[in-house]
Short mmCIF file of C-alpha atoms in Angstrom, two decimals:
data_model
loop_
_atom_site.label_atom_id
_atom_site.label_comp_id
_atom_site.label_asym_id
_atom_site.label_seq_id
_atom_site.Cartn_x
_atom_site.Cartn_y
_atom_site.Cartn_z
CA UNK T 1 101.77 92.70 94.26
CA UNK T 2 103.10 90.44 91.48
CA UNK T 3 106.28 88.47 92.05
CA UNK T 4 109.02 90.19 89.95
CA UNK T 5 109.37 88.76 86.25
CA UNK T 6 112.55 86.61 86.50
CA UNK T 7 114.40 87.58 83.57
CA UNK T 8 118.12 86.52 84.39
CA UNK T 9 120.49 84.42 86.21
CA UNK T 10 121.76 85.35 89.54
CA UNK T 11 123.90 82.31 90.73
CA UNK T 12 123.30 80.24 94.19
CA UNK T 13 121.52 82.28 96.71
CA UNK T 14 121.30 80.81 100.17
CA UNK T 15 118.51 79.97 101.72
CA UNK T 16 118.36 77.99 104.29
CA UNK T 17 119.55 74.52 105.17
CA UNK T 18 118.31 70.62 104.98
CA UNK T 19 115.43 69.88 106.76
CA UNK T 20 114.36 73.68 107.43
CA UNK T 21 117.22 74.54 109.28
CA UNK T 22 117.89 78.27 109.16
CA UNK T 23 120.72 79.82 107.02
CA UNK T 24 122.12 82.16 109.14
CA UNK T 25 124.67 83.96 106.94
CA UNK T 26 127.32 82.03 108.55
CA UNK T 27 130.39 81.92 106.20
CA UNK T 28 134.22 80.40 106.38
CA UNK T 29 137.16 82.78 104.93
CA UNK T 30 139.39 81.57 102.06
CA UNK T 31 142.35 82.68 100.30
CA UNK T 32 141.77 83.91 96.69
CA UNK T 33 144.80 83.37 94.24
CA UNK T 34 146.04 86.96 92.59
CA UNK T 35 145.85 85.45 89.88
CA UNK T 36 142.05 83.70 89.69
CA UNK T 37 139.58 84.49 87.61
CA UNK T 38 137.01 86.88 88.28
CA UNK T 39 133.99 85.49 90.82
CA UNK T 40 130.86 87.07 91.24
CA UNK T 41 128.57 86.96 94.24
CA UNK T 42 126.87 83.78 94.29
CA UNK T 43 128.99 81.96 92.08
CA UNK T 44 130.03 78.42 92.83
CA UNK T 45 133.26 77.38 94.22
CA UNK T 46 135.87 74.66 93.85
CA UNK T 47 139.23 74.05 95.57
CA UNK T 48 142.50 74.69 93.67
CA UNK T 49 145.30 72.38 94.42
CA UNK T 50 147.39 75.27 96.64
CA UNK T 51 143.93 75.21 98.75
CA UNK T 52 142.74 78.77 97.69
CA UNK T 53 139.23 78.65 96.59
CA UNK T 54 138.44 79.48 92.56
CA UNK T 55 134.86 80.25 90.67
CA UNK T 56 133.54 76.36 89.63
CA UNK T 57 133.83 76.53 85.53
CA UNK T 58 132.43 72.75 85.19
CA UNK T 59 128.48 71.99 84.02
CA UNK T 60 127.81 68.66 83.19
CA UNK T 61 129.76 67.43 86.05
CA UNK T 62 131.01 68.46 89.42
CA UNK T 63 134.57 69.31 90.32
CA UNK T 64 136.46 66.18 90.75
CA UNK T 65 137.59 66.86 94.19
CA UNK T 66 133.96 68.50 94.95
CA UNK T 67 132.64 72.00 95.73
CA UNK T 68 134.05 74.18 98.52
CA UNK T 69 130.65 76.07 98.16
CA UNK T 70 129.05 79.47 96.56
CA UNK T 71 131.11 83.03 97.36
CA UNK T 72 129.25 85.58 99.13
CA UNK T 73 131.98 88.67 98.72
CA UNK T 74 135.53 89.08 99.26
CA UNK T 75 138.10 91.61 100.89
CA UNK T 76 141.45 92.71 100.08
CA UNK T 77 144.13 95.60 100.71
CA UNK T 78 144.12 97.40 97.87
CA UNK T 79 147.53 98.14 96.53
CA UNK T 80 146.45 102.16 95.44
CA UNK T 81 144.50 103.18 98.60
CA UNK T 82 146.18 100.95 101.02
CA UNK T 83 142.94 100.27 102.76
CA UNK T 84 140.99 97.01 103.35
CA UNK T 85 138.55 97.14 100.56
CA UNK T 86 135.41 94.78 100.81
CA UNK T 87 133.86 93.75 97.12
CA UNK T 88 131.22 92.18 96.76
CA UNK T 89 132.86 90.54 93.55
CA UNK T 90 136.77 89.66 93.16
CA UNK T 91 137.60 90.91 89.60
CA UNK T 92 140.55 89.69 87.99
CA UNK T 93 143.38 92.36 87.65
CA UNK T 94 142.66 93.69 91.05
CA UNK T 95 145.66 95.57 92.32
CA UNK T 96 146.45 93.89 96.17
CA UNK T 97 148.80 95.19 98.17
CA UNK T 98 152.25 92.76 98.55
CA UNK T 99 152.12 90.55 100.70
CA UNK T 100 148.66 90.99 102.29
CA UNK T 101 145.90 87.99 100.93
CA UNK T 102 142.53 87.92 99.43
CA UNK T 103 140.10 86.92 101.27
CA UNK T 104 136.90 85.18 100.00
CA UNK T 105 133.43 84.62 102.12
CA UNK T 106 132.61 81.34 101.42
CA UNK T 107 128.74 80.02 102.26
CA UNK T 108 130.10 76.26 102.62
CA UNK T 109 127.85 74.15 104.54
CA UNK T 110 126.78 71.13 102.35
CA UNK T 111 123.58 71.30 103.93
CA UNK T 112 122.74 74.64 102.00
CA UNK T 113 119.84 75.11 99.77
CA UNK T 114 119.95 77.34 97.16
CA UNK T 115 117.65 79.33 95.28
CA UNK T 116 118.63 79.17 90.98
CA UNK T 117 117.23 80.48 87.95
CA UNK T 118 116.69 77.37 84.66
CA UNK T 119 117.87 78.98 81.57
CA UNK T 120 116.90 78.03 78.53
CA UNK T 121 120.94 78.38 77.59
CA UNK T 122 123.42 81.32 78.33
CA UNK T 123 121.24 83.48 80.54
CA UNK T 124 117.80 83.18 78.42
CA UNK T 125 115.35 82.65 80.52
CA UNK T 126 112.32 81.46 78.97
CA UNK T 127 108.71 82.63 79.24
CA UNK T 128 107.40 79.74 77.48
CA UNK T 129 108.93 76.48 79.32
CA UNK T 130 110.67 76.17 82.41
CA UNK T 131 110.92 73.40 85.28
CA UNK T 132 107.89 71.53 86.50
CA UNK T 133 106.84 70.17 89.66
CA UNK T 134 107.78 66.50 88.52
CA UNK T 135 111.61 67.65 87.87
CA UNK T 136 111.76 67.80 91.84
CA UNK T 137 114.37 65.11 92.70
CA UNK T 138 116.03 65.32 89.36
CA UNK T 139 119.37 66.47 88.30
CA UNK T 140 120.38 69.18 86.13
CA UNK T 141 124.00 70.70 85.07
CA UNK T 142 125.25 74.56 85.86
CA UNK T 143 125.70 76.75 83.05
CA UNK T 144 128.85 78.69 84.21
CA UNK T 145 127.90 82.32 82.63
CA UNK T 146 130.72 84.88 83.85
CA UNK T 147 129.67 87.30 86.32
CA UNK T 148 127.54 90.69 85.70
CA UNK T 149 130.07 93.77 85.67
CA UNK T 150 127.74 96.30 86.51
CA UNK T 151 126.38 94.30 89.92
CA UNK T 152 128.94 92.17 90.12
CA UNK T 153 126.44 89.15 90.55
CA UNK T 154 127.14 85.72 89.22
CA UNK T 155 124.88 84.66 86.03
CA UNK T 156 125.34 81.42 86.81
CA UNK T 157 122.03 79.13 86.38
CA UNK T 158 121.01 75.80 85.96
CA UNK T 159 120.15 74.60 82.69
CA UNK T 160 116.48 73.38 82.36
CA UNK T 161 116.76 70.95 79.53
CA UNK T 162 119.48 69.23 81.48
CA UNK T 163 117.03 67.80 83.87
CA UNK T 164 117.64 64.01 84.14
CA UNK T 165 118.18 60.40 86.43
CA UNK T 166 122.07 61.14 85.37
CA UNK T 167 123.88 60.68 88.73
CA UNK T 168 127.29 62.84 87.57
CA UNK T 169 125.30 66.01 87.01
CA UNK T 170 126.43 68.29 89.87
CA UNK T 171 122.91 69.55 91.29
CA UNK T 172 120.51 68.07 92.74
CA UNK T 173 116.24 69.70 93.03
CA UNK T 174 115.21 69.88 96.05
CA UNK T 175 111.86 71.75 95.27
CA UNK T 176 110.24 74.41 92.80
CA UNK T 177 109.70 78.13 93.83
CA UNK T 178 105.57 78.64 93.57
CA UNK T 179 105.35 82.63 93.48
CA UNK T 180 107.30 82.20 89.96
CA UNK T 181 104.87 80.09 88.55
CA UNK T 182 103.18 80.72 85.42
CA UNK T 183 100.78 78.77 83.08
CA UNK T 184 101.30 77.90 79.72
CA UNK T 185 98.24 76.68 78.07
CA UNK T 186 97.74 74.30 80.72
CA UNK T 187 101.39 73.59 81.90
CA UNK T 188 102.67 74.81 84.99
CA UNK T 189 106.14 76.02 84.63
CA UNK T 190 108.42 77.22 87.33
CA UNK T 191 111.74 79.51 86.09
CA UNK T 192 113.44 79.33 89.75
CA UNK T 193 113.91 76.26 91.98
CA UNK T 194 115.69 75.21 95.17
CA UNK T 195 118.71 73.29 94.94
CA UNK T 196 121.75 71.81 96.40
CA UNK T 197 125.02 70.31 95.51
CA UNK T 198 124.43 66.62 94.49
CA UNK T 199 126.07 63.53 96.23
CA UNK T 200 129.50 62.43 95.19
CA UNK T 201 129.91 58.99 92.74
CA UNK T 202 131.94 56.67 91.86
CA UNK T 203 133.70 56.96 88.57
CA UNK T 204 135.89 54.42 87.21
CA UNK T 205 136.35 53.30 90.92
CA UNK T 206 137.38 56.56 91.90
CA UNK T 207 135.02 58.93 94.11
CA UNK T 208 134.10 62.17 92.68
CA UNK T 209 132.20 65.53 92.96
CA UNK T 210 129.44 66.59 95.44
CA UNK T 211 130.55 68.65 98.60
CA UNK T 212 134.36 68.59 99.10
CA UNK T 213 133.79 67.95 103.00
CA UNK T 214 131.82 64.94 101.84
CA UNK T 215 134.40 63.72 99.47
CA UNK T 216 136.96 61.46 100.78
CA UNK T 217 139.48 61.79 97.87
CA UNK T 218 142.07 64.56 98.75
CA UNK T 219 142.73 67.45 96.66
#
């Protein structure tokens, strides 16, 4: 059978770790703000300053303070039901219950690979161009799409003409995905890839970006 024609963005998807280590769904819980912005299900993550985690808006360059990783679902009381309500997107608006919290799962090892989709821009993917095998090792910048309402996946992807030696761009290729290969009149192009959040850098003499745990500078 035919690997399925990748036609969209669908954020970070874990799978697995450096150096072939398995990702075992293994996730840490953080607090959502009732006030944040809606997050989809593989969308990246950065720290807000009252340590509640927030969907990562930034493309060309990381967070300063780092990534606190890519959101795998959420739960919450809901103030009309009264029951714990899992989601597998928080969408902004939600009704909560007082004084209960929102609680995000968080995939936030810095170790994780992650499979992406390159857009051409927005969530275009194209089925004339796309990554090649000599991008591996490059970076390349997030294009921060706003979730999908129906699945209530991200649409965040990485944008293929980004792909560069430019140390501030937040993601780093690890390697291509071969089943999505196709040919175009003699290229090889590849529309997903595996990824992971680049190393921090110094800016101005002040450390930025990458992983959060790897980033000495506090919040």
């Amino acid at each position: 059978m035919a690997y399925p024609t990748v036609d969209k963005p669908y954020g970070l998807k874990p799978i697995n770790l450096i150096g072939g280590q398995v990702f075992a769904g293994s996730t840490r819980q953080r607090r959502i703000a009732s006030s944040a912005s809606s997050i989809g299900f593989g969308d990246p993550l950065e720290f807000d300053t009252d340590g509640t985690v927030k969907v990562t808006t930034s493309t060309t360059t990381p967070p300063t303070s780092g990534f606190a990783g890519v959101f795998l679902g959420c739960n919450f009381v809901s103030s009309v039901t009264g029951q714990p309500t899992y989601s597998q997107a928080w969408i902004s608006g939600t009704a909560v219950k007082s004084g209960t919290y929102i609680t995000a799962y968080v995939a936030e090892d810095p170790n994780t690979l992650f499979q992406t989709v390159g857009v051409e821009s927005g969530t275009v993917v194209s089925t004339t161009t796309g990554f090649q095998y000599t991008d591996i090792g490059l970076n390349v910048a997030l294009v921060a799409n706003t979730l999908n309402t129906t699945t209530n996946d991200s649409q965040q992807g990485v944008l293929v003409s980004s792909a560069s030696t430019t140390l501030s761009l937040p993601i780093r290729i690890v390697d291509v995905v071969p089943d999505t290969a196709f040919d175009v009149s003699g290229t090889v192009y590849y529309p997903e890839v595996i990824v992971k959040f680049n190393a921090p850098y110094v800016n101005s003499g002040v450390i930025e970006g990458g992983h959060a745990y790897n980033n000495p500078t506090g919040l």
